CSV table of N, CA and C and ligand atoms in Angstrom, one decimal:
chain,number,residue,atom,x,y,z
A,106,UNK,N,5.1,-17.7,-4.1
A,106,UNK,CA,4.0,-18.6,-3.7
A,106,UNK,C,3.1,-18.8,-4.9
A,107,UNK,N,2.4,-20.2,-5.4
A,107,UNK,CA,2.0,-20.4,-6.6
A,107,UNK,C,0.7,-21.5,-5.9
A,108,UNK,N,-0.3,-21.0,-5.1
A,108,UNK,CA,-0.9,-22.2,-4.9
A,108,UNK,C,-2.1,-22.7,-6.2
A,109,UNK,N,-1.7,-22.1,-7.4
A,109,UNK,CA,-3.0,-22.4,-8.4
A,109,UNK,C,-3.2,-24.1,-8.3
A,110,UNK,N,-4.5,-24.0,-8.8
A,110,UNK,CA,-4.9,-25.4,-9.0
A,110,UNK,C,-4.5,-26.0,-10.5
A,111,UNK,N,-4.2,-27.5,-10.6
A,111,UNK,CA,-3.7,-28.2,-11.4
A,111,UNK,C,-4.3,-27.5,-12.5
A,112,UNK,N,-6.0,-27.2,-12.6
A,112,UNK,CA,-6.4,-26.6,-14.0
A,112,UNK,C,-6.5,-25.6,-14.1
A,113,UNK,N,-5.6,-24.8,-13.3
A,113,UNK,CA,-5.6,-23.3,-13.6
A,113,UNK,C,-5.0,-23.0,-15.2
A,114,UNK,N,-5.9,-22.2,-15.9
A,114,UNK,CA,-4.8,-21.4,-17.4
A,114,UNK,C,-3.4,-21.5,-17.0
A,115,UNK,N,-2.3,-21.5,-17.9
A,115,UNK,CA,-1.2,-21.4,-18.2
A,115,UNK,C,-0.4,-20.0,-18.9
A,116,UNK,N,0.3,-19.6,-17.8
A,116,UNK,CA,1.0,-18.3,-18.3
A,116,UNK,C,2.0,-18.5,-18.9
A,117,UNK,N,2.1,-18.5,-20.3
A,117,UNK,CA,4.1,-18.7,-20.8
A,117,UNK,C,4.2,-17.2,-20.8
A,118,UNK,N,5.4,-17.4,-20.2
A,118,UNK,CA,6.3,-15.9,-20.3
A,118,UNK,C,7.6,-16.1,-20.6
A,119,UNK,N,7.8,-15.2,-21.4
A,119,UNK,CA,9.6,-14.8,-22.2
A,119,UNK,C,10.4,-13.9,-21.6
A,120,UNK,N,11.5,-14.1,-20.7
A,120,UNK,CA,12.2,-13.5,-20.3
A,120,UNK,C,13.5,-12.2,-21.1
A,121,UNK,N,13.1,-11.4,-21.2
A,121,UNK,CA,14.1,-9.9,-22.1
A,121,UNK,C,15.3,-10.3,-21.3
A,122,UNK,N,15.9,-9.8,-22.2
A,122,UNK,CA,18.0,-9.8,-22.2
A,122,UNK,C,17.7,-8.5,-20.4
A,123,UNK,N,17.2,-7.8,-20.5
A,123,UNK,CA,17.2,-6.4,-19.3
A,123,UNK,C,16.2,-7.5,-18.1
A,124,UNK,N,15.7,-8.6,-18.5
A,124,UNK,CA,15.0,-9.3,-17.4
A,124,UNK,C,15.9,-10.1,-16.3
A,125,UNK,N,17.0,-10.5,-17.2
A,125,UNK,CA,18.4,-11.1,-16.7
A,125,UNK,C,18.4,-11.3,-15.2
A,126,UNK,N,17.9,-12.5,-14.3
A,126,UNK,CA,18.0,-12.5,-12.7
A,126,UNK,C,17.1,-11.8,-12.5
A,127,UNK,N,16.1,-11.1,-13.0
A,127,UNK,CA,15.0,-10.6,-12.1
A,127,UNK,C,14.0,-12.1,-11.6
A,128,UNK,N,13.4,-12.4,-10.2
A,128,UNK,CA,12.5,-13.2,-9.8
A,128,UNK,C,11.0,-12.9,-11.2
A,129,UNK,N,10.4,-13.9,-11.2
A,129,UNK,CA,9.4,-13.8,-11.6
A,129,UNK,C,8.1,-13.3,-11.3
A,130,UNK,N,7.4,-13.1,-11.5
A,130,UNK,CA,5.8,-12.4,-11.4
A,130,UNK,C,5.4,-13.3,-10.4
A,131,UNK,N,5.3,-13.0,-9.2
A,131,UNK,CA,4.8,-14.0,-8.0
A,131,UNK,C,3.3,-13.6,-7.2
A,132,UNK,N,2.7,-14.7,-6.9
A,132,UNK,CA,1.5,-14.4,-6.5
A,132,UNK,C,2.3,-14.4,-4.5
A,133,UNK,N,2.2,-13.6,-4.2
A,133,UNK,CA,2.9,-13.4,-2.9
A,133,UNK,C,1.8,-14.3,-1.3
A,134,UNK,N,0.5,-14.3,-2.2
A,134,UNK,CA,-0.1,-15.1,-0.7
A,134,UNK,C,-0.8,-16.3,-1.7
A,135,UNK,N,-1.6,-17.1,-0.6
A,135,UNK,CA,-2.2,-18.2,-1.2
A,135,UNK,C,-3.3,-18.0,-2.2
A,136,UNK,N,-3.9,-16.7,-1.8
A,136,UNK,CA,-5.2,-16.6,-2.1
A,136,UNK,C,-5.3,-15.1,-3.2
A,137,UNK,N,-3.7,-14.2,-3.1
A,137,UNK,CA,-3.8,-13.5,-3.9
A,137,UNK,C,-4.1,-13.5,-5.3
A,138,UNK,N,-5.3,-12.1,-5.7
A,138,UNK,CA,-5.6,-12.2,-7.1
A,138,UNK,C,-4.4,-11.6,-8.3
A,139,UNK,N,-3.7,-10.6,-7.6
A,139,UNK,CA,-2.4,-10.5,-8.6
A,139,UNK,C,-1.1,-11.2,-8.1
A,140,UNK,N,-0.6,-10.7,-9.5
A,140,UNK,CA,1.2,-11.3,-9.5
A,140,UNK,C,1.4,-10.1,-9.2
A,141,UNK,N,2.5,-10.2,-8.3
A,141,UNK,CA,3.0,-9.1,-8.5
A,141,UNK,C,4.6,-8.9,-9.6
A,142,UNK,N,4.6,-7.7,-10.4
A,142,UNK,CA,5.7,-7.6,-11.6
A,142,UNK,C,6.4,-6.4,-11.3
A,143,UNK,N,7.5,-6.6,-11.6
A,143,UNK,CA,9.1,-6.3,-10.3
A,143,UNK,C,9.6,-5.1,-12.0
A,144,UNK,N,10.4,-4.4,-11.4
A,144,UNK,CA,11.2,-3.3,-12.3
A,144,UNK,C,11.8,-3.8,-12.8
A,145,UNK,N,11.8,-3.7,-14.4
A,145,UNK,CA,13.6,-4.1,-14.6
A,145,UNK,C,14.3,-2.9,-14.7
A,146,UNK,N,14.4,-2.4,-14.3
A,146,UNK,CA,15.4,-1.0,-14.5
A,146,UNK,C,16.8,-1.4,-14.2
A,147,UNK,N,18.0,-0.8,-14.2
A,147,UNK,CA,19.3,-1.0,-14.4
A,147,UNK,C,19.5,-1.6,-12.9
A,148,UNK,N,20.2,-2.3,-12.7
A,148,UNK,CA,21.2,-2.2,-11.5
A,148,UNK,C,21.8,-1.0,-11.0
A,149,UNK,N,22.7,-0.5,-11.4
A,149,UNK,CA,23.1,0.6,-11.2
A,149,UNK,C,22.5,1.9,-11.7
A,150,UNK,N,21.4,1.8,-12.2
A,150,UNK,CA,20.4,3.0,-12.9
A,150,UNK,C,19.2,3.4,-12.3
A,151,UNK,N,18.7,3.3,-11.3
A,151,UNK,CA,17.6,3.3,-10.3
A,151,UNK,C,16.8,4.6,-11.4
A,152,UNK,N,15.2,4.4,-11.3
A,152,UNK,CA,15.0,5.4,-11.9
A,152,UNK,C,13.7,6.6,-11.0
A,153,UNK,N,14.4,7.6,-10.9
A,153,UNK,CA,13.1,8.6,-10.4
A,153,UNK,C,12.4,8.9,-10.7
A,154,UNK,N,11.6,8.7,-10.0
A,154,UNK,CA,10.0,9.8,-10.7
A,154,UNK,C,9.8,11.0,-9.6
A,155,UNK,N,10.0,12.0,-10.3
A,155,UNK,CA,9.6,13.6,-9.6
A,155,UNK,C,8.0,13.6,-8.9
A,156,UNK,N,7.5,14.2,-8.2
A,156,UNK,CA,6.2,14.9,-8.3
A,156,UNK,C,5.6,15.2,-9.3
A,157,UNK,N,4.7,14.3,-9.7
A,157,UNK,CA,3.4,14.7,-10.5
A,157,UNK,C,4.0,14.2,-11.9
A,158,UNK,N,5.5,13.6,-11.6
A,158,UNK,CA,5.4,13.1,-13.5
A,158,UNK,C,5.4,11.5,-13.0
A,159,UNK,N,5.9,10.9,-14.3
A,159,UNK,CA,5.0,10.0,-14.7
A,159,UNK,C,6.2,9.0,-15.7
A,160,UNK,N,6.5,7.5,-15.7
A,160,UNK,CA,7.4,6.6,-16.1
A,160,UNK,C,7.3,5.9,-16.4
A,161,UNK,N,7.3,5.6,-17.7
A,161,UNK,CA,7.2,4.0,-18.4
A,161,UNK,C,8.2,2.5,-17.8
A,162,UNK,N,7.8,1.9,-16.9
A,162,UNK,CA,8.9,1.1,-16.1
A,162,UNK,C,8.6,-0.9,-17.0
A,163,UNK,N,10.1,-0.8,-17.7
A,163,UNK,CA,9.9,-2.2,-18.1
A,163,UNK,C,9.3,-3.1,-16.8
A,164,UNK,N,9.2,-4.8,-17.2
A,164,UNK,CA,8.8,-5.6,-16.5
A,164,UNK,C,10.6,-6.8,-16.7
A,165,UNK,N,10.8,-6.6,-17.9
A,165,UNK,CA,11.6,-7.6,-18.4
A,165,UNK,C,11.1,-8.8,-18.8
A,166,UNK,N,9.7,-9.0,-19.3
A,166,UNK,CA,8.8,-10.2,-19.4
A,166,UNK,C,8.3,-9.8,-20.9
A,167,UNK,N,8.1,-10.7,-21.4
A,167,UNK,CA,6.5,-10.8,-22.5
A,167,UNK,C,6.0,-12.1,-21.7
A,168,UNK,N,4.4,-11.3,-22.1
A,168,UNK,CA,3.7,-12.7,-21.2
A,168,UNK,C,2.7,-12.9,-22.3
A,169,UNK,N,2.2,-14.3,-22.5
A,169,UNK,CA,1.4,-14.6,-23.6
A,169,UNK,C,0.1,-15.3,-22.7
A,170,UNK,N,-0.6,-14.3,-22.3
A,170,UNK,CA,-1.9,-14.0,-21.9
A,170,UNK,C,-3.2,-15.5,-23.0
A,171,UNK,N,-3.7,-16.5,-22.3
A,171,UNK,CA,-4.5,-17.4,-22.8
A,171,UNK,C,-5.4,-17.0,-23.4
A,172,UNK,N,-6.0,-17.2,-24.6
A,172,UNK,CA,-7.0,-17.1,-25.1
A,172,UNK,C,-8.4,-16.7,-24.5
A,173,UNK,N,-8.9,-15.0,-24.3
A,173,UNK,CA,-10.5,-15.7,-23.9
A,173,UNK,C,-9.7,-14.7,-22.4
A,174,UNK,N,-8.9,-14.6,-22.3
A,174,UNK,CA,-8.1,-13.8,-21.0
A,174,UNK,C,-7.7,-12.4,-20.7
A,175,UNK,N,-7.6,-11.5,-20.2
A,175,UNK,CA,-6.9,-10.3,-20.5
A,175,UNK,C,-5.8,-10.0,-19.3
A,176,UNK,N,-5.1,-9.1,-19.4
A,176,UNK,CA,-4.3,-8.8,-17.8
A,176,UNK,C,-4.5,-7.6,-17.6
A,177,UNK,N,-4.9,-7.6,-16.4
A,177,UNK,CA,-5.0,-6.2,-15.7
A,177,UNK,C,-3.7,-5.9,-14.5
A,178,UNK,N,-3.1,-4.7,-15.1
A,178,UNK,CA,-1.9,-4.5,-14.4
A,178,UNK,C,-2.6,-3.0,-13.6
A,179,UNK,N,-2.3,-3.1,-12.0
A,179,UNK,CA,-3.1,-2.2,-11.0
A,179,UNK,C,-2.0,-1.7,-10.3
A,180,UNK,N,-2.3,-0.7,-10.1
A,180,UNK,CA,-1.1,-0.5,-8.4
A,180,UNK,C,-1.5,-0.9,-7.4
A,181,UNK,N,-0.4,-0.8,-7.2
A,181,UNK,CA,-0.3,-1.5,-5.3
A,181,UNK,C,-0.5,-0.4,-4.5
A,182,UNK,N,-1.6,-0.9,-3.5
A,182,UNK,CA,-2.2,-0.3,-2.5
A,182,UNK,C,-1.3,0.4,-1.9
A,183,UNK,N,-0.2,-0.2,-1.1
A,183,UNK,CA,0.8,0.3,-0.3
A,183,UNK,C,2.0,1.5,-0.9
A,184,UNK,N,2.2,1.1,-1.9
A,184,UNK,CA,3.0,2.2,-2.8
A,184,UNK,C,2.1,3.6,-3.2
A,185,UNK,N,0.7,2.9,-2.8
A,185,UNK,CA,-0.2,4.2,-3.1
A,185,UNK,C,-0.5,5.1,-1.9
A,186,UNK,N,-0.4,4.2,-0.5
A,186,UNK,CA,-0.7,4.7,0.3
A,186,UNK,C,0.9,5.3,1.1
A,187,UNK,N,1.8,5.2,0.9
A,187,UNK,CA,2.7,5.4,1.3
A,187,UNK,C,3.6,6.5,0.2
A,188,UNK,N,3.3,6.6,-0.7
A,188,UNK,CA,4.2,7.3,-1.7
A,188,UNK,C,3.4,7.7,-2.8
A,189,UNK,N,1.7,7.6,-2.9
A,189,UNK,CA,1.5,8.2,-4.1
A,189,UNK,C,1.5,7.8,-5.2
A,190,UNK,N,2.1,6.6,-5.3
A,190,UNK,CA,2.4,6.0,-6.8
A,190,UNK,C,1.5,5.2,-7.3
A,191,UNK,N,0.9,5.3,-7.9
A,191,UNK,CA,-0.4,4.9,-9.1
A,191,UNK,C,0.3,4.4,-10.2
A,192,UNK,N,-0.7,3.8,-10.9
A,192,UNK,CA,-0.6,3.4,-12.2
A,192,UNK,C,-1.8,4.6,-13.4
A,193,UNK,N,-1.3,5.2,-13.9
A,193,UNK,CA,-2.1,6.4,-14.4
A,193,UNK,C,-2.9,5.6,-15.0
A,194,UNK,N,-2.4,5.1,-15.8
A,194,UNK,CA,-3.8,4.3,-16.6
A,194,UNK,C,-4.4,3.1,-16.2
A,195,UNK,N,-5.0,2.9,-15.1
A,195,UNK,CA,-5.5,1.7,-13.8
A,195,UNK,C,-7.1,1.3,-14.6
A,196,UNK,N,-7.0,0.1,-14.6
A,196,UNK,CA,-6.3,-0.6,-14.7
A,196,UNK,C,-5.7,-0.9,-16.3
A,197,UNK,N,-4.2,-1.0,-16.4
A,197,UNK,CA,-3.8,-1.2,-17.8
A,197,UNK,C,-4.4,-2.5,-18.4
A,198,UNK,N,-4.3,-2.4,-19.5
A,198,UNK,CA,-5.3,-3.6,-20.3
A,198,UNK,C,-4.1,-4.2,-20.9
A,199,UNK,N,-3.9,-5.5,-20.4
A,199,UNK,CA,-2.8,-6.5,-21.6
A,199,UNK,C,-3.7,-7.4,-22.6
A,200,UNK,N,-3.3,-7.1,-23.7
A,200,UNK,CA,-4.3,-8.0,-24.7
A,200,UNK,C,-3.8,-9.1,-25.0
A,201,UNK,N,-4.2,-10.5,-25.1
A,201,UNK,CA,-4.2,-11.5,-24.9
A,201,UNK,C,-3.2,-11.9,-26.5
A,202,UNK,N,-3.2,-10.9,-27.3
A,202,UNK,CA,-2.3,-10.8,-28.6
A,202,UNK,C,-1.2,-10.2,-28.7
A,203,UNK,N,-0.8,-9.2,-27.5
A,203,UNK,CA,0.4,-8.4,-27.4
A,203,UNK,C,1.5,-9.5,-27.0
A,204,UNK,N,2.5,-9.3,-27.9
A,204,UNK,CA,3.5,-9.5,-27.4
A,204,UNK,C,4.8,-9.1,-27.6
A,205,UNK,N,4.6,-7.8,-26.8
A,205,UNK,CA,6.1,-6.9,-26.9
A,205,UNK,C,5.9,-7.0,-24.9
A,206,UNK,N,6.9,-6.4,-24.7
A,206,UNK,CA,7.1,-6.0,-23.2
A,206,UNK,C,6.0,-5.5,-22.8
A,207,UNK,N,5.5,-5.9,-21.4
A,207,UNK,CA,4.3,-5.4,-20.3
A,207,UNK,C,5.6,-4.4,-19.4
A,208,UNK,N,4.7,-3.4,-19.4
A,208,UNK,CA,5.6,-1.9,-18.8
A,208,UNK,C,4.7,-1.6,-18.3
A,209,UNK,N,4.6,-1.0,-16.9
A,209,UNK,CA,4.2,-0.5,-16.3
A,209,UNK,C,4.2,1.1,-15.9
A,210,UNK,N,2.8,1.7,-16.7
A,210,UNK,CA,2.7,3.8,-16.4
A,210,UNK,C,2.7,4.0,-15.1
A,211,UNK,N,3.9,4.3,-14.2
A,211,UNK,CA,3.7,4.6,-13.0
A,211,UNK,C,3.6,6.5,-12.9
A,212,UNK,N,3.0,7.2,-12.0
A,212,UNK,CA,2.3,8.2,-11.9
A,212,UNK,C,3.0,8.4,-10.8
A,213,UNK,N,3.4,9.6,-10.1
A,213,UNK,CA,3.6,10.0,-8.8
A,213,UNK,C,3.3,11.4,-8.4
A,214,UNK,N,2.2,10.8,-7.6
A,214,UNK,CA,1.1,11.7,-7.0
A,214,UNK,C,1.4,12.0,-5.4
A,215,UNK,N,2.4,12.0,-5.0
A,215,UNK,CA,3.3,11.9,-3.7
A,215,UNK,C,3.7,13.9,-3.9
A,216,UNK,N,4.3,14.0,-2.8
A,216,UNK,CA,5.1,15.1,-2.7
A,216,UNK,C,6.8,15.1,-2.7
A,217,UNK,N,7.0,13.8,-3.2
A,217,UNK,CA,8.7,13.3,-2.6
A,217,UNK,C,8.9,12.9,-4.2
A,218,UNK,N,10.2,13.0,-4.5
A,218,UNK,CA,11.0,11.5,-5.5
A,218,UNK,C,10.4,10.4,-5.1
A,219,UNK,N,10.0,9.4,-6.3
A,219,UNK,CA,9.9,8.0,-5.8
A,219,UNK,C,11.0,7.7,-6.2
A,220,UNK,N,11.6,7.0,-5.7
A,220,UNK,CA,13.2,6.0,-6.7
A,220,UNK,C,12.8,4.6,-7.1
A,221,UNK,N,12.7,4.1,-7.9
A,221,UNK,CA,12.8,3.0,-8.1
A,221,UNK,C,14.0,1.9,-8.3
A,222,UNK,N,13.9,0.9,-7.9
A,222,UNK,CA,15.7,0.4,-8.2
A,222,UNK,C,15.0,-1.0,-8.6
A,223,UNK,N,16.0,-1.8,-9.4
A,223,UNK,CA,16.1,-3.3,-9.5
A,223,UNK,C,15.2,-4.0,-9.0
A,224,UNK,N,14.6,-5.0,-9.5
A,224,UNK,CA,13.7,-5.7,-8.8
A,224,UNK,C,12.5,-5.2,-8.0
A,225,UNK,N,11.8,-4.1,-7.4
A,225,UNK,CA,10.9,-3.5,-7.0
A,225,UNK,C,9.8,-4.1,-7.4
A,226,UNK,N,8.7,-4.6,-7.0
A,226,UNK,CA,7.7,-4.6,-7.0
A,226,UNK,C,6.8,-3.7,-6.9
A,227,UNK,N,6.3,-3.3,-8.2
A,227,UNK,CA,5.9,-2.0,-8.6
A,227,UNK,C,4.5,-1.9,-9.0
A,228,UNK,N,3.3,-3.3,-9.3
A,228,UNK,CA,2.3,-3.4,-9.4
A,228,UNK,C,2.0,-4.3,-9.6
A,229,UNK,N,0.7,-4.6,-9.8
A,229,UNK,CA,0.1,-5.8,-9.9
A,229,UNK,C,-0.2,-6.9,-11.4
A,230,UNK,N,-0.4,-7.9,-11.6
A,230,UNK,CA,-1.2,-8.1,-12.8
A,230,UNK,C,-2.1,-9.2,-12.5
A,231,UNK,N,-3.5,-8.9,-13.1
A,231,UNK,CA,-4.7,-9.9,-12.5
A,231,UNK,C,-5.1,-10.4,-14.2
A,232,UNK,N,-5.1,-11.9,-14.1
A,232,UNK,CA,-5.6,-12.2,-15.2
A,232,UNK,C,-6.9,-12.9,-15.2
A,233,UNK,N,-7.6,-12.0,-15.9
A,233,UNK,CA,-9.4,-11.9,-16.0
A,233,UNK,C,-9.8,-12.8,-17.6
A,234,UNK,N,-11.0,-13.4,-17.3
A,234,UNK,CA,-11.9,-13.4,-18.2
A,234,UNK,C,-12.3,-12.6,-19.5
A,235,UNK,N,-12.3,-12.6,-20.1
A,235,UNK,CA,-12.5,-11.4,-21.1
A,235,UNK,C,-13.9,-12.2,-22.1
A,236,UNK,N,-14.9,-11.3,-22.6
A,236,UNK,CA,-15.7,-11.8,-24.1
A,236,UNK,C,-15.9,-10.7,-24.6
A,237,UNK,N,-15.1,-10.9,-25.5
A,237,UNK,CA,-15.9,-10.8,-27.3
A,237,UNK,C,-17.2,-10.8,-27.4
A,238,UNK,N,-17.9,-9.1,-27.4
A,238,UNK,CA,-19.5,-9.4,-28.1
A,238,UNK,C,-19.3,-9.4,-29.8
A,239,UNK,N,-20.7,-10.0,-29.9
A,239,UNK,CA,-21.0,-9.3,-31.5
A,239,UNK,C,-21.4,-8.2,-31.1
A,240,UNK,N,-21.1,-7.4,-32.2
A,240,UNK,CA,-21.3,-5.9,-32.4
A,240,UNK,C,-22.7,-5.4,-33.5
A,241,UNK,N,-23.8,-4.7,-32.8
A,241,UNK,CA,-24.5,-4.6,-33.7
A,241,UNK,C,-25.7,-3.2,-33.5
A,242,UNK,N,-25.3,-2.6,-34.9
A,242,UNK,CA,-26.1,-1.0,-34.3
A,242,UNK,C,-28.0,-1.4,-34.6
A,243,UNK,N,-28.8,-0.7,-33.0
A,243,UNK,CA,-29.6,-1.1,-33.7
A,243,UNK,C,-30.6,0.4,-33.6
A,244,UNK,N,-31.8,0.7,-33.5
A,244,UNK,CA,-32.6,2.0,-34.0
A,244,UNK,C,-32.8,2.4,-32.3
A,245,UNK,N,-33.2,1.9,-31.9
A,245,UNK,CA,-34.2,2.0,-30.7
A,245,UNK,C,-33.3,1.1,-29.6
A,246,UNK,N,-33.6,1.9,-28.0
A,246,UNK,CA,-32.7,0.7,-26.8
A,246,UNK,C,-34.1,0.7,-26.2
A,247,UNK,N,-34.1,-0.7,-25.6
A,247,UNK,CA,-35.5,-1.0,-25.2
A,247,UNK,C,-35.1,-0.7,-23.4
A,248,UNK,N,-36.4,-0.7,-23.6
A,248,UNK,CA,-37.1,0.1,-21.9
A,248,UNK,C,-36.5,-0.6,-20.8
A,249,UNK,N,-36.4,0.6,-19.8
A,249,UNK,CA,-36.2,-0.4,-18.8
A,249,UNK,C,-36.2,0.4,-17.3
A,250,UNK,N,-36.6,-0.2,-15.9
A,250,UNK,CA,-37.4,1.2,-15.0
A,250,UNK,C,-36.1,2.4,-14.6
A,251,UNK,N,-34.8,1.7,-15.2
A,251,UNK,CA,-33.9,2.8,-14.6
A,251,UNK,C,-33.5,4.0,-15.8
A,252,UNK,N,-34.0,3.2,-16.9
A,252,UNK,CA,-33.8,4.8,-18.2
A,252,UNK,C,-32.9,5.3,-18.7
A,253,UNK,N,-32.6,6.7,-18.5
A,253,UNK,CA,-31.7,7.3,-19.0
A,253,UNK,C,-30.9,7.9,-17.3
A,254,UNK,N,-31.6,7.5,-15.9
A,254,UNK,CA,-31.1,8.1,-15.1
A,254,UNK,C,-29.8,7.5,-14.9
A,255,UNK,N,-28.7,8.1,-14.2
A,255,UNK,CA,-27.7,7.5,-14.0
A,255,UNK,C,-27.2,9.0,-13.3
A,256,UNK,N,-26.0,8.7,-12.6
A,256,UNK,CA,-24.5,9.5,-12.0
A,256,UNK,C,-25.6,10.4,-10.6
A,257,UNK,N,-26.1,8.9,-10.0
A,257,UNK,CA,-27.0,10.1,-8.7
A,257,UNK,C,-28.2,9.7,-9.0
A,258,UNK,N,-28.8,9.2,-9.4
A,258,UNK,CA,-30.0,9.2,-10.0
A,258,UNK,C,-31.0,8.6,-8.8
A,259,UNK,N,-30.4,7.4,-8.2
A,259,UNK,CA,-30.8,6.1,-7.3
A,259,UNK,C,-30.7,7.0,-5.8
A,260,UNK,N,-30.2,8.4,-5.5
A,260,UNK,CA,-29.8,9.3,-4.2
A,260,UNK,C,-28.8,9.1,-3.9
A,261,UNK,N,-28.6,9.3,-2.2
A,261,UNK,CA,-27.0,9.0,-2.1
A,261,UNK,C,-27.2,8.1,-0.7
B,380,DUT,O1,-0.2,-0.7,-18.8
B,380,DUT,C1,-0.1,-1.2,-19.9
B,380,DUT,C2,-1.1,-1.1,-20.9
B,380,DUT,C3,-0.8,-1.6,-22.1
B,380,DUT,N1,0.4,-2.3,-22.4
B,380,DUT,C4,0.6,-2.9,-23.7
B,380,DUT,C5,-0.2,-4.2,-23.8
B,380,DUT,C6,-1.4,-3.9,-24.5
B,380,DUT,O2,-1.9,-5.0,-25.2
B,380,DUT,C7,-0.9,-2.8,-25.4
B,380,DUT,C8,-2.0,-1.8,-25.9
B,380,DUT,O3,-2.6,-1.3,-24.8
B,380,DUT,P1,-3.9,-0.3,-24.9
B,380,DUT,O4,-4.8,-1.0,-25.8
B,380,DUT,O5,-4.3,0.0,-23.6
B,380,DUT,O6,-3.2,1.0,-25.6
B,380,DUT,P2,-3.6,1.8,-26.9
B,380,DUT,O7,-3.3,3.2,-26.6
B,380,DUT,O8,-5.0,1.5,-27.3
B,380,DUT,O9,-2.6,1.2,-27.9
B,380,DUT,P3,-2.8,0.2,-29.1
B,380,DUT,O10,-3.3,1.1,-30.2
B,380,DUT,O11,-1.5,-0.4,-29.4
B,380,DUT,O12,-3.9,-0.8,-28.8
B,380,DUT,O13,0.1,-2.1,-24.7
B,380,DUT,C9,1.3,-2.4,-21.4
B,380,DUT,O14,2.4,-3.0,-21.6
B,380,DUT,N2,1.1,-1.9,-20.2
B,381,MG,MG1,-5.7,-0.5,-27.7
């Protein structure tokens, strides 16, 4: 499902030789903010993740992220609620200049094998806004009524 509007940004993406027949990055409802991005892992090679370790899982894509954009690749709720499986480093940052493979760190925080096979839809990718500040050191940060309080500060 792709309901974007005519002026929606433009995603080019390059399909890898191991992408071969995988479906594409699909936004599964009308209104969904991720695509969701599927395993390329082997056909015949399913890959496990043990308890508590942790898998670099291709996508089979380069995606060339628009200028002024970033991609946030998340886990999926349901893989999290059902099996534990995270993305360790949530959310992964795609830079709008990378272009080697988008792989997904999957984590498993479950008590079971996760298996992964072919095609799985394994997490998300939301593509955000991103700006560039100027960078500038200065002496002093000016006042303000909340300060230095923070982590609790406001009660609970
Ligand atoms: O979940 C992720 C996170 C990152 N990347 C790719 C795209 C991103 O543009 C690049 C660098 O990511 P990041 O800046 O998070 O990693 P780093 O450890 O800072 O590496 P680098 O020094 O290459 O920036 O790695 C992924 O494919 N998946
Ligand atoms: Mg980096």
């Amino acid at each position: 499902m792709n309901m974007h509007a005519p002026s929606s940004p433009k995603l080019n993406l390059i399909r890898l030789p191991h992408g071969d027949g995988l479906d594409l990055p699909s936004y599964e409802t009308a209104g969904a903010a991720g695509m969701d991005l599927r395993a390329a892992v082997g056909e015949g090679s399913p890959l496990a993740i043990a308890p508590g370790r942790r898998a670099l899982v291709p996508t089979g894509f380069i995606f060339e992220i628009p200028d002024g954009f970033e991609a946030q690749v998340r886990p999926r709720s349901g893989l999290a609620f059902k099996h534990g499986i995270t993305c360790l480093n949530t959310p992964g940052t795609i830079d709008s200049d990378y272009r080697g493979e988008v792989k997904v760190l999957l984590i498993n925080l479950g008590d079971e094998d996760f298996v992964i096979t072919r095609g799985m839809r394994i997490a998300q990718m939301v593509i955000a806004p991103v700006t560039q500040v100027r960078i500038e050191e200065i002496a002093e940060a000016t006042e303000t009524a909340r300060g230095s309080g923070g982590f609790g500060s406001t009660g609970v």
